[in-house]
Amino acid sequence: MHISSLPSEYGIGTLGREAKDFADYLNRARIEYWQILPIGPTSYGDSPYQSFSSFAGNPYFVDLNTLCEEGLLSYDECRSTYWGDRADRVDYANMYEKRFPILWKACDNFREVINPGSERYKKEEKDAYDRFLSVNKEWVNDYALFMALKDAHGGKAWFEWEDDIKKRKQDAINEANNKYAKEVENYKIVQYFFDTQWTEFRKYLKEKEVKLIGDVPIYVAYDSVEVWKEPELFALDRNLEQKEVAGCPPDYFNENGQLWGNPIYNWKKMERDNFSWWMKRLRRVFDMHDVVRIDHFRGFSSYYSIDGKAENARNGKWVKGPGIKVFEQLKKELGNPQIIAEDLGFLTEDVFKLLDETGYPGMKVLQFAFDAGDGSNIYMPHNYNRNSVVYTGTHDNETTLGWLQNTSDWVRTNTFRYLNVTDSEGWVWGLIRAAHSSVAYLSVIQMQDYLSLGNDCRMNTPSTIGGNWEWRITREMLSDGLNDRIKEMNYRFGRASYGEK
């Protein structure tokens, strides 16, 4: 369950009290891992997988009540703002319009706190802010300028800006930093708020013995500060237009394939400096999480490349990726961090070989398991090995109830017979039991599945725009009865130990 899906009176889940209350709920249920989606600032389409930055945190997740407690905002100005009509959905259009003016007010007040000439001056706060800027100088300055420039250009993508700033001519950069100094500082301050609250959030999770699983999208957005800052690391031409883009080939579900539109990496150039860009990116994400899921892991083995001017993904080609070299360098620099490989989709021998070489656990999804009757499907529980992570479904799937309602009668019957699902147990809980009772070392269940919710609560439908990433829980959903049932299931299959933590 993503941070955005937490309850909140301000339209979207944040890192405040509700996040800690949810950690309490997980602790009582003896759930020891909480998996979230990427936490970067969201761009067009509101997807966490299309972010303006691979290093910054999402400003929407900054908790307003915490800023009120710190005297940087008033409760009245936060609560008098319209945040949407529904407590169970995020209204992203309204969020984009209303959230930033509130945050800018907090920034104005924070400037007084770090100004030695102000009556509100706090030296320890100024020192902490300066320390944050120093530790994060490799990314925060460029990110803040990038976002200030986007605002100045009415939200236009960087490749639509005037030539000098698009190509980062030094004089143009200097002029922009001077012209938009306040706006640039605003974005730095908001990242400081995020960092401070994230640190407190992680500290609380550790107290509750809940480990956080993060997520690294394999690709970055074309309209991102990383591509603007270092275009030579991507497959762009002299005019900074995309020569190649990422996607997936045509399959049973989509005759045109999937045209993601993300720029392809210039892997040869990256390899020449030992993948330093990737090492910085992974170091950042491991600083912020205990475990990391690497999205589209097969792209390191071989990736599907499509002409940058193509209208669909039909005529792409498979290209050999960097393979084990990236992960050998990762082990040299970061030791052996805990990684989950998202190895779903079109799998070939080279992908299985890379998984074996890295030793990372792959993913098993129960919704993919029961479309054949001979027991050979790799997602059927009897085919798992210990070094795997099982999911009832992922954020890109239907909810489990929705899938069971919409799949064919044959698949549903095959599922129920294999798992011995009964009406008294409940359809969805039969699959939760199957996940927990499998040999996979980790079992991950979507919150929607614990709640037995239908497809109106689905998180994302791939290749669609609008209506995605919006689902939220309400406080009433987190009942004691559900908590007890989750805890009993964890005990029954040895996924939690008895006794107080």
Coordinates of C-alpha atoms in Angstrom, one line a residue:
M1 CA 0.0 0.0 0.0
H2 CA 1.4 3.3 -1.1
I3 CA 1.8 6.4 1.2
S4 CA -0.8 8.2 -1.0
S5 CA -3.4 5.6 0.0
L6 CA -3.3 6.4 3.8
P7 CA -6.2 8.3 5.4
S8 CA -5.8 12.1 5.7
E9 CA -8.0 15.1 6.1
Y10 CA -6.0 16.9 3.4
G11 CA -6.7 14.8 0.3
I12 CA -3.8 12.4 0.1
G13 CA -1.8 10.2 2.5
T14 CA 1.2 11.7 4.1
L15 CA 4.1 11.0 6.4
G16 CA 2.3 12.2 9.5
R17 CA 0.2 10.7 12.3
E18 CA -1.8 8.4 10.0
A19 CA 1.4 6.8 8.7
K20 CA 2.5 6.0 12.2
D21 CA -1.0 4.7 13.1
F22 CA -0.8 2.4 10.2
A23 CA 2.6 1.2 11.4
D24 CA 0.9 0.5 14.8
Y25 CA -1.7 -1.5 12.9
L26 CA 0.9 -3.6 11.1
N27 CA 2.7 -4.2 14.3
R28 CA -0.4 -5.5 16.0
A29 CA -1.1 -7.8 13.0
R30 CA 2.5 -9.1 13.1
I31 CA 3.1 -7.8 9.6
E32 CA 6.8 -7.2 9.4
Y33 CA 7.2 -5.6 5.9
W34 CA 5.3 -2.7 4.3
Q35 CA 5.8 -2.3 0.6
I36 CA 5.2 1.0 -1.1
L37 CA 5.5 2.4 -4.6
P38 CA 8.2 4.9 -5.8
I39 CA 8.2 8.1 -3.7
G40 CA 9.3 10.7 -6.2
P41 CA 7.4 13.7 -7.3
T42 CA 4.7 12.6 -9.7
S43 CA 4.2 14.2 -13.2
Y44 CA 1.7 13.8 -16.0
G45 CA -0.7 10.9 -15.4
D46 CA 0.1 11.0 -11.6
S47 CA 2.1 7.7 -11.9
P48 CA 4.9 7.1 -9.3
Y49 CA 6.7 5.5 -12.2
Q50 CA 6.9 8.7 -14.2
S51 CA 8.6 11.1 -11.9
F52 CA 10.3 14.5 -12.3
S53 CA 13.2 13.2 -10.2
S54 CA 14.7 9.9 -9.1
F55 CA 16.2 11.5 -5.9
A56 CA 13.6 13.9 -4.6
G57 CA 10.6 13.1 -2.4
N58 CA 7.0 13.7 -3.4
P59 CA 5.9 17.1 -1.9
Y60 CA 2.3 15.8 -1.5
F61 CA 3.6 13.5 1.2
V62 CA 4.8 16.3 3.4
D63 CA 2.4 16.3 6.4
L64 CA 0.6 19.6 6.9
N65 CA -0.4 18.9 10.5
T66 CA 3.3 18.5 11.3
L67 CA 4.0 21.9 9.8
C68 CA 1.2 23.3 11.9
E69 CA 2.7 21.8 15.0
E70 CA 6.0 23.4 14.1
G71 CA 4.3 26.8 13.7
L72 CA 4.9 27.0 10.0
L73 CA 1.2 26.9 9.1
S74 CA -2.1 27.3 10.8
Y75 CA -4.7 24.6 11.1
D76 CA -7.4 27.0 9.8
E77 CA -5.6 27.7 6.5
C78 CA -5.1 24.0 5.9
R79 CA -8.6 22.9 6.9
S80 CA -10.3 25.7 5.0
T81 CA -8.8 24.6 1.7
Y82 CA -10.9 22.3 -0.5
W83 CA -9.1 18.9 -0.8
G84 CA -11.7 16.9 -2.8
D85 CA -15.1 15.3 -2.2
R86 CA -14.1 11.8 -1.4
A87 CA -12.0 10.4 1.5
D88 CA -11.4 7.2 -0.5
R89 CA -9.8 8.9 -3.6
V90 CA -7.0 11.3 -4.4
D91 CA -8.1 14.2 -6.5
Y92 CA -4.8 14.9 -8.2
A93 CA -5.9 17.9 -10.3
N94 CA -7.1 19.6 -7.1
M95 CA -4.0 18.5 -5.3
Y96 CA -1.8 20.1 -7.9
E97 CA -3.7 23.4 -7.7
K98 CA -4.1 23.7 -3.9
R99 CA -1.1 21.9 -2.3
F100 CA 1.8 24.1 -3.5
P101 CA 0.4 27.5 -2.4
I102 CA 0.0 26.0 1.1
L103 CA 3.6 24.7 1.0
W104 CA 4.9 28.0 -0.2
K105 CA 3.4 29.7 2.9
A106 CA 5.2 27.2 5.1
C107 CA 8.4 28.1 3.2
D108 CA 7.9 31.8 3.8
N109 CA 7.6 31.1 7.5
F110 CA 10.5 28.7 7.5
R111 CA 12.7 31.5 6.0
E112 CA 12.2 33.5 9.2
V113 CA 13.2 30.5 11.3
I114 CA 16.5 30.2 9.5
N115 CA 17.2 33.9 9.2
P116 CA 19.6 35.1 12.0
G117 CA 18.0 38.5 11.9
S118 CA 14.5 37.3 12.7
E119 CA 12.9 37.0 16.1
R120 CA 11.9 33.5 15.1
Y121 CA 15.4 32.4 14.4
K122 CA 16.5 28.9 15.6
K123 CA 20.1 28.1 15.1
E124 CA 19.6 24.4 15.4
E125 CA 17.1 24.5 12.5
K126 CA 19.4 26.6 10.4
D127 CA 22.2 24.1 11.0
A128 CA 20.0 21.2 10.2
Y129 CA 18.8 22.8 6.9
D130 CA 22.4 23.7 5.9
R131 CA 23.5 20.1 6.7
F132 CA 20.6 18.7 4.5
L133 CA 21.7 21.0 1.6
S134 CA 25.3 19.9 1.9
V135 CA 24.6 16.1 2.1
N136 CA 22.2 16.3 -0.9
K137 CA 24.0 18.9 -3.0
E138 CA 24.5 16.4 -5.9
W139 CA 20.8 16.4 -6.7
V140 CA 18.8 19.0 -4.7
N141 CA 20.1 22.1 -6.4
D142 CA 19.5 20.9 -9.9
Y143 CA 16.1 19.5 -8.9
A144 CA 15.0 22.8 -7.4
L145 CA 16.1 24.8 -10.4
F146 CA 14.4 22.3 -12.7
M147 CA 11.1 22.6 -10.9
A148 CA 11.3 26.4 -10.7
L149 CA 11.9 26.5 -14.4
K150 CA 9.0 24.2 -15.1
D151 CA 6.7 26.5 -13.2
A152 CA 8.1 29.6 -15.0
H153 CA 7.4 27.8 -18.3
G154 CA 3.8 27.0 -17.4
G155 CA 4.6 23.3 -16.7
K156 CA 6.1 22.7 -20.1
A157 CA 8.6 19.9 -20.4
W158 CA 12.3 20.9 -20.4
F159 CA 12.8 19.9 -24.0
E160 CA 10.3 22.6 -25.0
W161 CA 12.2 25.4 -23.2
E162 CA 14.3 28.0 -25.0
D163 CA 17.6 26.6 -26.4
D164 CA 20.1 28.0 -24.0
I165 CA 18.4 26.7 -20.9
K166 CA 17.3 23.5 -22.5
K167 CA 21.0 22.8 -23.3
R168 CA 22.1 24.0 -19.9
K169 CA 24.4 26.8 -21.1
Q170 CA 26.2 28.0 -18.0
D171 CA 25.2 31.7 -18.4
A172 CA 21.6 30.7 -18.8
I173 CA 21.8 28.5 -15.6
N174 CA 23.3 31.3 -13.6
E175 CA 20.7 33.8 -14.9
A176 CA 17.9 31.4 -14.0
N177 CA 19.2 30.7 -10.5
N178 CA 19.3 34.5 -9.9
K179 CA 15.9 35.3 -11.5
Y180 CA 14.0 32.5 -9.7
A181 CA 16.0 32.4 -6.5
K182 CA 13.0 32.4 -4.2
E183 CA 11.2 29.7 -6.2
V184 CA 14.4 27.6 -6.2
E185 CA 14.7 27.9 -2.5
N186 CA 11.1 27.0 -2.0
Y187 CA 11.7 23.6 -3.7
K188 CA 14.8 23.0 -1.5
I189 CA 12.9 23.8 1.7
V190 CA 10.0 21.5 0.7
Q191 CA 12.6 18.7 0.2
Y192 CA 14.0 19.5 3.6
F193 CA 10.5 19.1 5.1
F194 CA 10.1 15.8 3.3
D195 CA 13.5 14.6 4.5
T196 CA 12.9 15.5 8.1
Q197 CA 9.5 13.8 8.1
W198 CA 10.8 10.8 6.3
T199 CA 13.6 10.3 8.8
E200 CA 11.0 10.5 11.6
F201 CA 8.7 8.0 9.8
R202 CA 11.6 5.5 9.3
K203 CA 12.6 5.8 12.9
Y204 CA 9.0 5.0 14.0
L205 CA 8.9 2.0 11.7
K206 CA 12.0 0.6 13.2
E207 CA 10.6 1.1 16.7
K208 CA 7.6 -1.0 15.5
E209 CA 9.9 -3.6 13.8
V210 CA 8.4 -2.9 10.4
K211 CA 10.7 -3.0 7.4
L212 CA 10.0 -0.8 4.4
I213 CA 10.2 -2.2 0.9
G214 CA 10.8 0.5 -1.7
D215 CA 10.6 0.5 -5.5
V216 CA 13.0 1.6 -8.2
P217 CA 11.5 2.1 -11.7
I218 CA 14.1 0.8 -14.2
Y219 CA 13.5 3.8 -16.4
V220 CA 13.2 7.6 -15.7
A221 CA 10.8 10.0 -17.3
Y222 CA 12.0 11.9 -20.4
D223 CA 10.7 15.1 -18.7
S224 CA 12.9 14.6 -15.6
V225 CA 15.8 16.5 -14.1
E226 CA 18.1 13.5 -14.6
V227 CA 17.7 13.6 -18.4
W228 CA 17.9 17.4 -18.6
K229 CA 21.1 17.4 -16.5
E230 CA 22.9 14.5 -18.1
P231 CA 21.4 13.9 -21.6
E232 CA 24.6 12.0 -22.7
L233 CA 23.5 9.1 -20.4
F234 CA 20.4 8.5 -22.6
A235 CA 19.7 7.7 -26.2
L236 CA 19.1 11.2 -27.4
D237 CA 20.1 12.9 -30.6
R238 CA 21.9 16.3 -31.0
N239 CA 18.6 18.1 -30.6
L240 CA 18.0 16.2 -27.4
E241 CA 15.1 14.3 -28.9
Q242 CA 14.7 10.6 -28.2
K243 CA 16.3 8.2 -30.7
E244 CA 14.9 5.2 -28.9
V245 CA 12.2 4.7 -26.2
A246 CA 11.3 1.8 -23.9
G247 CA 8.3 -0.4 -24.0
C248 CA 7.0 -4.0 -24.4
P249 CA 6.4 -6.1 -27.5
P250 CA 2.9 -7.1 -28.7
D251 CA 1.4 -10.0 -26.8
Y252 CA -1.9 -11.7 -26.1
F253 CA -3.3 -8.7 -24.2
N254 CA -2.1 -5.9 -26.5
E255 CA -1.6 -6.4 -30.3
N256 CA 0.3 -3.1 -30.5
G257 CA 2.6 -3.7 -27.5
Q258 CA 3.2 -1.0 -24.9
L259 CA 4.9 2.2 -25.8
W260 CA 6.1 3.6 -22.5
G261 CA 8.0 6.5 -24.0
N262 CA 10.8 6.5 -21.4
P263 CA 14.3 7.2 -22.8
I264 CA 16.7 4.2 -23.3
Y265 CA 20.0 4.3 -21.4
N266 CA 23.3 4.8 -23.0
W267 CA 24.6 1.7 -21.3
K268 CA 28.0 1.8 -23.0
K269 CA 28.7 5.3 -21.6
M270 CA 27.4 4.3 -18.2
E271 CA 29.7 1.3 -18.1
R272 CA 32.8 3.5 -18.7
D273 CA 32.5 5.1 -15.3
N274 CA 31.4 1.9 -13.5
F275 CA 27.7 2.8 -13.6
S276 CA 28.2 5.8 -11.2
W277 CA 24.8 7.2 -12.0
W278 CA 23.1 4.0 -11.1
M279 CA 25.2 3.6 -8.0
K280 CA 24.1 7.1 -6.8
R281 CA 20.5 6.3 -7.5
L282 CA 20.6 2.9 -5.7
R283 CA 22.5 4.3 -2.8
R284 CA 19.8 7.0 -2.3
V285 CA 17.0 4.5 -2.4
F286 CA 18.7 2.1 0.0
D287 CA 19.3 5.0 2.4
M288 CA 15.6 5.5 2.5
H289 CA 14.3 1.8 2.6
D290 CA 15.3 -1.5 4.1
V291 CA 14.5 -3.6 1.0
V292 CA 14.2 -2.5 -2.7
R293 CA 12.1 -4.0 -5.5
I294 CA 13.8 -3.3 -8.9
D295 CA 11.1 -2.8 -11.5
H296 CA 11.4 -4.5 -14.9
F297 CA 14.5 -6.4 -13.8
R298 CA 14.6 -8.2 -17.2
G299 CA 15.6 -4.9 -18.7
F300 CA 19.1 -5.4 -17.3
S301 CA 19.4 -8.6 -19.2
S302 CA 17.8 -7.4 -22.5
Y303 CA 15.5 -4.6 -23.2
Y304 CA 12.9 -3.8 -25.8
S305 CA 13.9 -0.7 -27.8
I306 CA 11.5 1.2 -30.1
D307 CA 12.2 3.9 -32.6
G308 CA 11.6 7.3 -30.9
K309 CA 9.2 8.4 -33.6
A310 CA 7.1 5.2 -33.6
E311 CA 3.4 5.4 -32.9
N312 CA 3.3 1.9 -31.3
A313 CA 5.6 -0.8 -30.1
R314 CA 5.0 -3.3 -32.9
N315 CA 8.4 -2.9 -34.6
G316 CA 10.8 -2.7 -31.6
K317 CA 13.8 -4.9 -31.1
W318 CA 15.4 -6.7 -28.2
V319 CA 18.8 -5.4 -27.3
K320 CA 21.4 -6.9 -24.9
G321 CA 21.6 -5.1 -21.6
P322 CA 24.5 -4.6 -19.2
G323 CA 23.7 -7.8 -17.3
I324 CA 25.5 -8.8 -14.2
K325 CA 28.0 -5.9 -14.4
V326 CA 25.7 -3.4 -12.7
F327 CA 25.1 -5.7 -9.8
E328 CA 28.7 -6.7 -9.4
Q329 CA 29.5 -3.0 -9.1
L330 CA 26.6 -2.6 -6.6
K331 CA 28.0 -5.3 -4.4
K332 CA 31.4 -3.6 -4.5
E333 CA 30.0 -0.3 -3.4
L334 CA 27.0 -1.2 -1.2
G335 CA 27.8 -4.7 0.0
N336 CA 24.9 -7.1 -0.5
P337 CA 21.7 -5.0 -0.1
Q338 CA 18.3 -6.8 0.0
I339 CA 16.7 -6.7 -3.5
I340 CA 13.5 -8.2 -4.9
A341 CA 13.7 -8.6 -8.7
E342 CA 10.5 -7.8 -10.6
D343 CA 10.9 -10.6 -13.1
L344 CA 7.4 -10.6 -14.5
G345 CA 6.5 -10.5 -18.2
F346 CA 8.2 -12.1 -21.2
L347 CA 11.0 -14.2 -19.6
T348 CA 13.9 -15.8 -21.5
E349 CA 16.9 -17.9 -20.5
D350 CA 19.1 -14.8 -20.2
V351 CA 16.7 -13.4 -17.5
F352 CA 16.8 -16.7 -15.6
K353 CA 20.6 -16.7 -15.8
L354 CA 20.8 -13.1 -14.5
L355 CA 18.5 -14.0 -11.6
D356 CA 20.7 -17.0 -10.8
E357 CA 23.9 -14.9 -11.0
T358 CA 22.6 -12.2 -8.7
G359 CA 20.9 -14.6 -6.3
Y360 CA 18.0 -12.1 -5.9
P361 CA 14.5 -13.5 -5.3
G362 CA 12.0 -13.2 -8.1
M363 CA 8.3 -12.6 -7.9
K364 CA 5.4 -15.1 -8.0
V365 CA 1.9 -13.8 -8.6
L366 CA -1.0 -16.0 -7.9
Q367 CA -3.3 -14.3 -10.4
F368 CA -1.0 -15.7 -13.1
A369 CA -1.0 -19.3 -11.9
F370 CA -4.2 -21.1 -12.9
D371 CA -4.7 -20.7 -16.6
A372 CA -3.3 -24.2 -17.4
G373 CA -4.3 -27.6 -16.1
D374 CA -1.1 -29.5 -16.2
G375 CA 0.7 -28.0 -13.1
S376 CA 3.6 -26.6 -15.1
N377 CA 2.8 -22.9 -14.6
I378 CA 5.8 -21.4 -12.7
Y379 CA 3.4 -19.3 -10.7
M380 CA 1.6 -22.3 -9.1
P381 CA 2.7 -22.6 -5.5
H382 CA 4.1 -26.2 -5.9
N383 CA 6.7 -24.8 -8.3
Y384 CA 8.1 -22.1 -6.0
N385 CA 11.5 -22.2 -4.3
R386 CA 12.3 -20.6 -1.0
N387 CA 14.2 -17.7 -2.7
S388 CA 11.0 -16.0 -4.0
V389 CA 8.4 -13.4 -3.0
V390 CA 4.8 -14.3 -3.5
Y391 CA 2.0 -11.8 -4.2
T392 CA -1.7 -12.3 -4.6
G393 CA -1.5 -9.5 -7.2
T394 CA 0.4 -6.3 -7.8
H395 CA -0.5 -2.6 -8.2
D396 CA -0.8 -3.2 -11.9
N397 CA -3.3 -6.1 -11.5
E398 CA -7.0 -6.3 -10.8
T399 CA -7.7 -6.7 -7.1
T400 CA -8.0 -10.4 -6.3
L401 CA -11.7 -10.2 -5.9
G402 CA -12.0 -8.4 -9.2
W403 CA -9.8 -10.9 -11.0
L404 CA -11.9 -13.9 -9.6
Q405 CA -15.1 -12.2 -10.7
N406 CA -13.8 -11.4 -14.2
T407 CA -11.8 -14.5 -15.1
S408 CA -13.2 -17.4 -17.0
D409 CA -15.3 -20.0 -15.2
W410 CA -12.6 -22.6 -16.1
V411 CA -9.8 -20.6 -14.5
R412 CA -11.9 -19.8 -11.4
T413 CA -12.8 -23.5 -10.9
N414 CA -9.2 -24.5 -11.5
T415 CA -8.1 -22.0 -8.9
F416 CA -10.6 -23.1 -6.3
R417 CA -10.0 -26.8 -6.8
Y418 CA -6.2 -26.4 -6.5
L419 CA -6.4 -24.2 -3.4
N420 CA -9.5 -25.9 -1.9
V421 CA -11.2 -22.5 -1.6
T422 CA -14.6 -22.5 0.2
D423 CA -17.3 -19.9 0.4
S424 CA -17.1 -19.9 4.2
E425 CA -13.4 -19.0 4.1
G426 CA -14.0 -16.4 1.4
W427 CA -12.6 -16.4 -2.2
V428 CA -9.9 -13.8 -1.5
W429 CA -8.8 -15.2 1.8
G430 CA -8.3 -18.6 0.1
L431 CA -5.6 -17.0 -2.1
I432 CA -4.1 -15.1 0.9
R433 CA -3.9 -18.5 2.6
A434 CA -2.1 -20.0 -0.5
A435 CA 0.4 -17.2 -0.5
H436 CA 1.2 -17.4 3.2
S437 CA 1.4 -21.2 3.2
S438 CA 3.8 -21.3 0.3
V439 CA 7.5 -21.9 0.7
A440 CA 8.3 -18.3 -0.6
Y441 CA 10.4 -16.6 2.0
L442 CA 8.1 -13.5 1.9
S443 CA 4.4 -13.2 1.2
V444 CA 3.0 -9.7 0.2
I445 CA -0.7 -9.0 0.1
Q446 CA -2.3 -5.8 -1.3
M447 CA -4.3 -3.9 1.3
Q448 CA -7.3 -4.1 -1.1
D449 CA -7.1 -7.9 -0.9
Y450 CA -7.0 -8.0 2.9
L451 CA -10.2 -5.9 2.7
S452 CA -11.7 -8.1 -0.1
L453 CA -12.3 -5.1 -2.3
G454 CA -13.3 -5.1 -6.0
N455 CA -11.9 -3.5 -9.1
D456 CA -13.4 -0.1 -8.2
C457 CA -10.5 0.0 -5.7
R458 CA -7.8 -1.1 -8.2
M459 CA -4.6 1.0 -8.0
N460 CA -3.6 1.0 -11.7
T461 CA -4.7 -0.2 -15.1
P462 CA -1.6 -0.2 -17.4
S463 CA -1.8 1.7 -20.7
T464 CA -4.6 3.9 -19.5
I465 CA -4.7 7.5 -18.3
G466 CA -7.0 8.9 -15.7
G467 CA -8.5 7.2 -12.6
N468 CA -5.2 5.5 -11.6
W469 CA -3.2 5.8 -8.4
E470 CA -6.2 7.3 -6.6
W471 CA -7.4 4.6 -4.2
R472 CA -7.2 5.3 -0.4
I473 CA -8.3 3.5 2.7
T474 CA -10.5 5.2 5.3
R475 CA -9.9 4.9 9.0
E476 CA -13.0 2.7 9.4
M477 CA -11.5 0.0 7.2
L478 CA -8.7 -0.7 9.6
S479 CA -10.9 -2.7 12.1
D480 CA -9.8 -4.8 15.0
G481 CA -11.5 -7.8 13.5
L482 CA -9.5 -7.6 10.3
N483 CA -6.3 -7.1 12.4
D484 CA -7.0 -10.2 14.4
R485 CA -7.7 -12.3 11.2
I486 CA -4.4 -11.1 9.6
K487 CA -2.5 -11.9 12.8
E488 CA -4.0 -15.4 13.1
M489 CA -3.1 -16.1 9.5
N490 CA 0.5 -15.0 10.1
Y491 CA 0.8 -17.2 13.2
R492 CA -0.8 -20.2 11.5
F493 CA 1.8 -20.3 8.7
G494 CA 4.8 -19.2 10.7
R495 CA 5.1 -15.8 9.2
A496 CA 5.1 -14.2 12.7
S497 CA 6.2 -15.5 16.1
Y498 CA 4.0 -15.7 19.1
G499 CA 4.5 -13.4 22.0
E500 CA 5.0 -9.6 22.3
K501 CA 7.5 -8.0 20.1

